[in-house]
Short mmCIF file of C-alpha atoms in Angstrom, two decimals:
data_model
loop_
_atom_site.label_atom_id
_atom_site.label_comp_id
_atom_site.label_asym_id
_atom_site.label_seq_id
_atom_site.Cartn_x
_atom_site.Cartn_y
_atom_site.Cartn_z
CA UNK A 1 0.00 0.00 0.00
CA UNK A 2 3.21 2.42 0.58
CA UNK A 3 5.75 2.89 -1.50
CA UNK A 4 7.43 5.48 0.65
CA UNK A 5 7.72 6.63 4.55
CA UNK A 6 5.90 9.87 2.73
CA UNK A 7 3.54 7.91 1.22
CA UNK A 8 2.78 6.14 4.05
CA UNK A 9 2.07 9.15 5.91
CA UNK A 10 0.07 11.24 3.49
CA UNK A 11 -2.07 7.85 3.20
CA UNK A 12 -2.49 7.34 6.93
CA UNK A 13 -2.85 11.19 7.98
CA UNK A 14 -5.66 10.98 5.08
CA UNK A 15 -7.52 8.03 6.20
CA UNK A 16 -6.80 8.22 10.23
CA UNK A 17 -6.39 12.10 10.46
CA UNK A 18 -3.00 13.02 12.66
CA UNK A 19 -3.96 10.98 15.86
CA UNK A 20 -4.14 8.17 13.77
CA UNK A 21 0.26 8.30 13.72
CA UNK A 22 0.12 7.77 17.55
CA UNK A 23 -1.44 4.16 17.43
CA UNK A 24 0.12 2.47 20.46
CA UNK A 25 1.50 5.38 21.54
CA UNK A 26 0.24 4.15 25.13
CA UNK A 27 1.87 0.60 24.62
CA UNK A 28 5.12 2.72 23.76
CA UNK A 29 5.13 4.70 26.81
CA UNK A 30 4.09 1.87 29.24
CA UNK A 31 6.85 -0.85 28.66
CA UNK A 32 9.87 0.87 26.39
CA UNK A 33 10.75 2.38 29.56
CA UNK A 34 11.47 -1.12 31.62
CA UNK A 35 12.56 -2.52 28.31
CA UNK A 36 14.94 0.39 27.97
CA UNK A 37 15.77 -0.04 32.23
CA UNK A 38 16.31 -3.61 31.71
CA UNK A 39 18.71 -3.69 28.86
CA UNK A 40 20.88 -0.61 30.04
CA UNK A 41 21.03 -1.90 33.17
CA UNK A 42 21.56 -6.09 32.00
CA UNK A 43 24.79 -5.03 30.01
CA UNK A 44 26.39 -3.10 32.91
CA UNK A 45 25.35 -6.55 35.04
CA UNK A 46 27.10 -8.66 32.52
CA UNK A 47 30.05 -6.20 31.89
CA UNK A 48 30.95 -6.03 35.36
CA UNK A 49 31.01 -10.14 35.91
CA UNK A 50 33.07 -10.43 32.77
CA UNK A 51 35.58 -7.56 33.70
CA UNK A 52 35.71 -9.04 37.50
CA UNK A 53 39.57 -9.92 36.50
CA UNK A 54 40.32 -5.89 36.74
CA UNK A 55 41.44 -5.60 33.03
CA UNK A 56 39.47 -3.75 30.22
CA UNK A 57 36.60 -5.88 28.02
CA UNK A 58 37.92 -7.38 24.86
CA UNK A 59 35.30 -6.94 22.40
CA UNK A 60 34.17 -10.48 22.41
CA UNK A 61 33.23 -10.00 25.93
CA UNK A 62 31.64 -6.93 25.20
CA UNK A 63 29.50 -8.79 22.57
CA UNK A 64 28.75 -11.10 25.05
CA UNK A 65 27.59 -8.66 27.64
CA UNK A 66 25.00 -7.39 24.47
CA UNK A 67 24.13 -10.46 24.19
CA UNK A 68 22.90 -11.49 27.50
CA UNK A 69 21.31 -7.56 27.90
CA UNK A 70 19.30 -8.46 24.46
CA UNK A 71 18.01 -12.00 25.92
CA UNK A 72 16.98 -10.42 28.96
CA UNK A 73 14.97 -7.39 27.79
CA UNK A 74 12.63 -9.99 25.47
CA UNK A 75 10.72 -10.22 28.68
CA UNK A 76 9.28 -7.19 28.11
CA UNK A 77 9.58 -6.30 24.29
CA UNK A 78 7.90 -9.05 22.87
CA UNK A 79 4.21 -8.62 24.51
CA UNK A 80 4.87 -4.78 23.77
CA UNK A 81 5.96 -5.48 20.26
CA UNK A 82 2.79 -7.60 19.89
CA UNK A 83 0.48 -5.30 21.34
CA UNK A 84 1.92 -2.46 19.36
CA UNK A 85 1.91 -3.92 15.83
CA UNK A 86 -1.84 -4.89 16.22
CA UNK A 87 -2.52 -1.32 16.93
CA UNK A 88 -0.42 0.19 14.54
CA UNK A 89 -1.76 -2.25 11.48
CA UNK A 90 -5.36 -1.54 12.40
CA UNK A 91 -5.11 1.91 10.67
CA UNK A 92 -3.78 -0.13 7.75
CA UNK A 93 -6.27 -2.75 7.12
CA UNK A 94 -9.05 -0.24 7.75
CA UNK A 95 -7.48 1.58 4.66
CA UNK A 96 -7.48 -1.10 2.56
CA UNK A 97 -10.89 -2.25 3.63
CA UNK A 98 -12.46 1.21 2.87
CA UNK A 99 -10.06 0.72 -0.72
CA UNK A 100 -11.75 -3.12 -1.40
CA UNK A 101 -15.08 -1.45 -0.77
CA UNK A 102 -15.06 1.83 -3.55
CA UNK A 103 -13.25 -0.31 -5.69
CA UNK A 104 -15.93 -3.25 -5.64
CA UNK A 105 -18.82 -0.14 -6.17
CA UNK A 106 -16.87 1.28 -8.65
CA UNK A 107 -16.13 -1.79 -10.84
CA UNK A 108 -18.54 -4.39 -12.96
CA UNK A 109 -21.64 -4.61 -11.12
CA UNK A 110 -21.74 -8.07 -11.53
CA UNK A 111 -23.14 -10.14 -8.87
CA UNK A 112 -19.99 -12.21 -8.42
CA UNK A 113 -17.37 -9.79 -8.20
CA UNK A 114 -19.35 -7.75 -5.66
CA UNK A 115 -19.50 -11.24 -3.51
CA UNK A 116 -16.08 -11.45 -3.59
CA UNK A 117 -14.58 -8.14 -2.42
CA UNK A 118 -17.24 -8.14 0.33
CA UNK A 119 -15.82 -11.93 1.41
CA UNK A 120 -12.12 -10.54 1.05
CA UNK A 121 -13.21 -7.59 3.31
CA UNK A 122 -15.08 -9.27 6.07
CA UNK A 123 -11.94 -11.23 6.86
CA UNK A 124 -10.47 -8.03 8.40
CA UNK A 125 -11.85 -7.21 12.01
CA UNK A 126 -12.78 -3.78 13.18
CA UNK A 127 -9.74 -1.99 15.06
CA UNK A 128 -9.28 -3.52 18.70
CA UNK A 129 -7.71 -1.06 21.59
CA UNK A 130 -4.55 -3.28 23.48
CA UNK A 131 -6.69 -4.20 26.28
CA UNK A 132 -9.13 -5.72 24.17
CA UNK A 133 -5.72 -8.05 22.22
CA UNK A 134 -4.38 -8.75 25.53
CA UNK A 135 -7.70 -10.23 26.71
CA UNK A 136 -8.39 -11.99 23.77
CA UNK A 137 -4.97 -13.80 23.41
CA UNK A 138 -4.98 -14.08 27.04
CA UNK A 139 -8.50 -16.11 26.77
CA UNK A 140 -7.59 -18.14 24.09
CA UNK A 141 -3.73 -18.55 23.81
CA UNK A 142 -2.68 -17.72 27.58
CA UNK A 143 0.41 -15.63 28.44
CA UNK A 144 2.02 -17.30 25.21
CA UNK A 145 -0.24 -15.35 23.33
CA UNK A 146 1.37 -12.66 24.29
CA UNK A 147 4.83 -14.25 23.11
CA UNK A 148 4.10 -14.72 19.63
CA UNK A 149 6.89 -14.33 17.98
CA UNK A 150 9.59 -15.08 20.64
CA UNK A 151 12.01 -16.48 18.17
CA UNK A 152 11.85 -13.39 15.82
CA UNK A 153 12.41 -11.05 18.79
CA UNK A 154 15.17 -12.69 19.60
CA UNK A 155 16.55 -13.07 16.32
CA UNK A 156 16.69 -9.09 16.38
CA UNK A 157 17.18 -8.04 19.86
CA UNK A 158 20.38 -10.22 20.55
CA UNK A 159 22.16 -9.31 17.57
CA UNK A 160 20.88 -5.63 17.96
CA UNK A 161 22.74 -5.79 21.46
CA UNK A 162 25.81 -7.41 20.45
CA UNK A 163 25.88 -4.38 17.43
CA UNK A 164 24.68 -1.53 19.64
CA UNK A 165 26.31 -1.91 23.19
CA UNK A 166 30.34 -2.28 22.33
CA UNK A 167 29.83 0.46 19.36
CA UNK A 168 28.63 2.94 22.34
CA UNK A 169 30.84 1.87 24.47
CA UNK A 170 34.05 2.29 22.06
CA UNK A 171 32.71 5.58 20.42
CA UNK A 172 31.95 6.96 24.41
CA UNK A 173 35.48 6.33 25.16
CA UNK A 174 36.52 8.55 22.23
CA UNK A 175 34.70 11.76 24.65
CA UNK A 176 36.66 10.44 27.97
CA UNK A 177 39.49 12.88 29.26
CA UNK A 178 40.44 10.02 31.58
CA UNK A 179 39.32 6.47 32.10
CA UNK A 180 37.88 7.28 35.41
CA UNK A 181 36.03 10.40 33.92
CA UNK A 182 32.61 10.36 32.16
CA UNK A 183 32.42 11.76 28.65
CA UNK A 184 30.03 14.65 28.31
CA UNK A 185 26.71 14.70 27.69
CA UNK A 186 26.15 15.37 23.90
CA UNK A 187 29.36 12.83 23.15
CA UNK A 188 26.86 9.92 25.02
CA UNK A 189 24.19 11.24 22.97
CA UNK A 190 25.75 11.30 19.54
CA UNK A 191 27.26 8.20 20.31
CA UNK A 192 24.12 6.84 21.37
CA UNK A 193 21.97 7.83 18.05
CA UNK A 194 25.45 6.65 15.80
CA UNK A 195 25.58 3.06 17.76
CA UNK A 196 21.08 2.84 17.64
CA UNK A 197 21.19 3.77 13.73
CA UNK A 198 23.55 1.45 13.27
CA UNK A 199 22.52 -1.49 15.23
CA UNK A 200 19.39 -1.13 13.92
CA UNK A 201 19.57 -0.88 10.19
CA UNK A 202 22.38 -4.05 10.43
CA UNK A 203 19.24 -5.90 12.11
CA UNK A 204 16.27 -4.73 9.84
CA UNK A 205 15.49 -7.96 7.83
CA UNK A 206 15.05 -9.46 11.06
CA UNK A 207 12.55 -6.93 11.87
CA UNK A 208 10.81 -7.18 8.91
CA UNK A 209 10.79 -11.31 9.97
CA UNK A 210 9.23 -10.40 13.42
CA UNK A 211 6.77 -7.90 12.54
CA UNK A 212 5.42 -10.76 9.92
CA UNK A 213 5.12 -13.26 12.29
CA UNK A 214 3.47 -11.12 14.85
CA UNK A 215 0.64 -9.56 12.95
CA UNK A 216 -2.23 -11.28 13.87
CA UNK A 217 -4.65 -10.03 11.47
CA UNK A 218 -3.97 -10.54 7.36
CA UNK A 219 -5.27 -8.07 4.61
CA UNK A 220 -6.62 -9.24 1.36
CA UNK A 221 -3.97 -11.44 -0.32
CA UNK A 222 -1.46 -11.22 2.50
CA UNK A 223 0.66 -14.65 3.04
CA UNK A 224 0.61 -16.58 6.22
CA UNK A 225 3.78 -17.50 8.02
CA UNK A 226 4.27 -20.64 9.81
CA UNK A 227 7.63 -19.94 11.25
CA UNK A 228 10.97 -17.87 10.56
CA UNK A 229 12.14 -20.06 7.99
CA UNK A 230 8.74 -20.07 5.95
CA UNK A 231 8.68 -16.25 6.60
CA UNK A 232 11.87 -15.87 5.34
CA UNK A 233 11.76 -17.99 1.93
CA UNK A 234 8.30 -16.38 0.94
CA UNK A 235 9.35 -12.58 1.62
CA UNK A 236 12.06 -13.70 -0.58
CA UNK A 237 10.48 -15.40 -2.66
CA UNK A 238 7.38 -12.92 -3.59
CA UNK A 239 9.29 -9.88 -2.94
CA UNK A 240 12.83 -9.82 -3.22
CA UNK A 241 15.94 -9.22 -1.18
CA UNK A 242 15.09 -5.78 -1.13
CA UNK A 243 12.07 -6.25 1.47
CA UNK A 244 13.92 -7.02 4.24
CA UNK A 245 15.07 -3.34 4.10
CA UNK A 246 11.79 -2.46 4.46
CA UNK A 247 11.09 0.37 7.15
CA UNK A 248 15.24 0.51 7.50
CA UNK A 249 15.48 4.52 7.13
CA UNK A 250 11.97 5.03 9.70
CA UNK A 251 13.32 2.83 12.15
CA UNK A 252 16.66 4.61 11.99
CA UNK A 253 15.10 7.86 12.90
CA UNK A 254 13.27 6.41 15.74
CA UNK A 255 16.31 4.44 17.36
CA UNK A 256 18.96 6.89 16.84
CA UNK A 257 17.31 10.02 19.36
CA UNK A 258 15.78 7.11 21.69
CA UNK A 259 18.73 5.43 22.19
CA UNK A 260 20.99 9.10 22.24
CA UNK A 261 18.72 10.30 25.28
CA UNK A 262 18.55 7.00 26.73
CA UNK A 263 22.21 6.82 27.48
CA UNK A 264 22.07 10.91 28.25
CA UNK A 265 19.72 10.24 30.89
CA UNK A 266 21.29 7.21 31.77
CA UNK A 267 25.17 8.09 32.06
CA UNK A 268 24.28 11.30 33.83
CA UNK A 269 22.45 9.66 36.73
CA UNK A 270 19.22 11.83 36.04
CA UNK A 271 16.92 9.31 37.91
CA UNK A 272 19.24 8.79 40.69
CA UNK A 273 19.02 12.39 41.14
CA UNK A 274 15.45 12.53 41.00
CA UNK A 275 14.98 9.75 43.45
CA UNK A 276 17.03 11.49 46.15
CA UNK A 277 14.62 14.39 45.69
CA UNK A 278 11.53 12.30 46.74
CA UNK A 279 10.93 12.60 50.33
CA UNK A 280 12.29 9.78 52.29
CA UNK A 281 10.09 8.25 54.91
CA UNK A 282 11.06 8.35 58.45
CA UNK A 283 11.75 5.04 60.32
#
């Protein structure tokens, strides 16, 4: 339906107005922040037990440490993930069911074709708010509903971890006066948004795997997946190598400022800070 990130957002401001860009905007601001807590705070875990020998990180140990931060923070990204690409599609497949519709009035009137488009459009389900998908694949697929997809996450959270953390870490050093001194600010964040971009345009075809496998609902001649592999041959297959750079420049622009105030707020100790100015309660 898009054949651009413009295109994509003249289509959806037209057929959702401008609210209809901040589907799962709630889902986003409920969990990326203990996804964001867990990861951050995962590597420094597994940094710290690898460096307990005094001497600096090699860089396979610092892919390690990315590694085990990108396992652990699955807890939390794959029901958001899940929740958040139902949300986000629903504008889509309202589109396209609104398009099947005019398209079916406009063309031969003839009994059969009209029959059809209206059997292709009933398959797609009226837009559901994320407690209304959590309750659903909580009733009929238990908490693994909510893990749909598991494999695909961590097919692109691990190796976004293992890209993103020792890039940071060697680009930060680049801003240190001293070992024992902390770069400033706008070095973390630049380093930050270099290391995100990065990461995450080197891990894009397996986000274009993942999204796939976790949308629940299909439009009209969309394939079903049964797994990574059969994902992965029929995007191939019906699309080309190019499709697994789909979304590559949009996701770019999100991950390079999240992840450059992430670390900012992060490195600086801004909630620590915060937390000491809460009133502590008396014993």
């Amino acid at each position: 339906m898009y054949s651009s990130m413009s295109d994509c957002l003249i289509k959806t401001i037209r057929s959702d107005g401008y609210f209809g860009m901040y589907r799962g905007a709630a889902v986003n601001l409920t969990l990326v922040t203990p996804e964001k807590a867990i990861k951050l705070a995962a590597n420094d875990f597994f940094r710290h037990m690898l460096s307990k020998d005094g001497k600096q990180l090699t860089l396979i140990k610092e892919m390690l440490a990315g590694c085990g931060a990108g396992t652990c923070q699955v807890i939390v990204t794959t029901p958001m993930e899940m929740l958040k690409i139902q949300l986000q599609d629903a504008g889509r497949l309202a589109a396209q069911q609104k398009l099947m519709t005019a398209q079916s009035a406009m063309s031969s009137p003839m009994e059969s074709t009209i029959s059809s488009a209206s059997q292709a459009t009933s398959t797609i389900k009226s837009p559901q708010t994320a407690t209304q998908i959590t309750k659903e694949l909580l009733r009929s697929k238990g908490v693994a509903g909510l893990y749909k997809g598991l494999g695909a996450t961590l097919l692109r959270d691990v190796p976004f971890s293992i890209v993103y953390f020792p890039l940071f870490a060697n680009l930060n050093k680049l801003g240190q006066k001293s070992p024992d001194e902390r770069a400033p600010f706008y070095v973390s964040f630049i380093s930050g948004c270099i290391a995100g971009s990065t990461a995450a345009v080197a891990v894009n075809p397996c986000d274009v795997i993942k999204t796939r496998l976790q949308s629940l609902q299909r439009g009209v001649n969309e394939d079903t997946y049964s797994g990574i592999v059969d994902c992965t041959r029929k995007i191939w297959r019906n699309e080309g190598a190019r499709a697994f750079l789909k979304g590559a420049y949009c996701r770019a622009l999100v991950i390079a400022p999240l992840f450059g105030i992430a670390q900012v707020v992060y490195f600086l100790g801004i909630a620590e800070t915060m937390l000491e100015m809460l009133p502590r309660r008396r014993d």
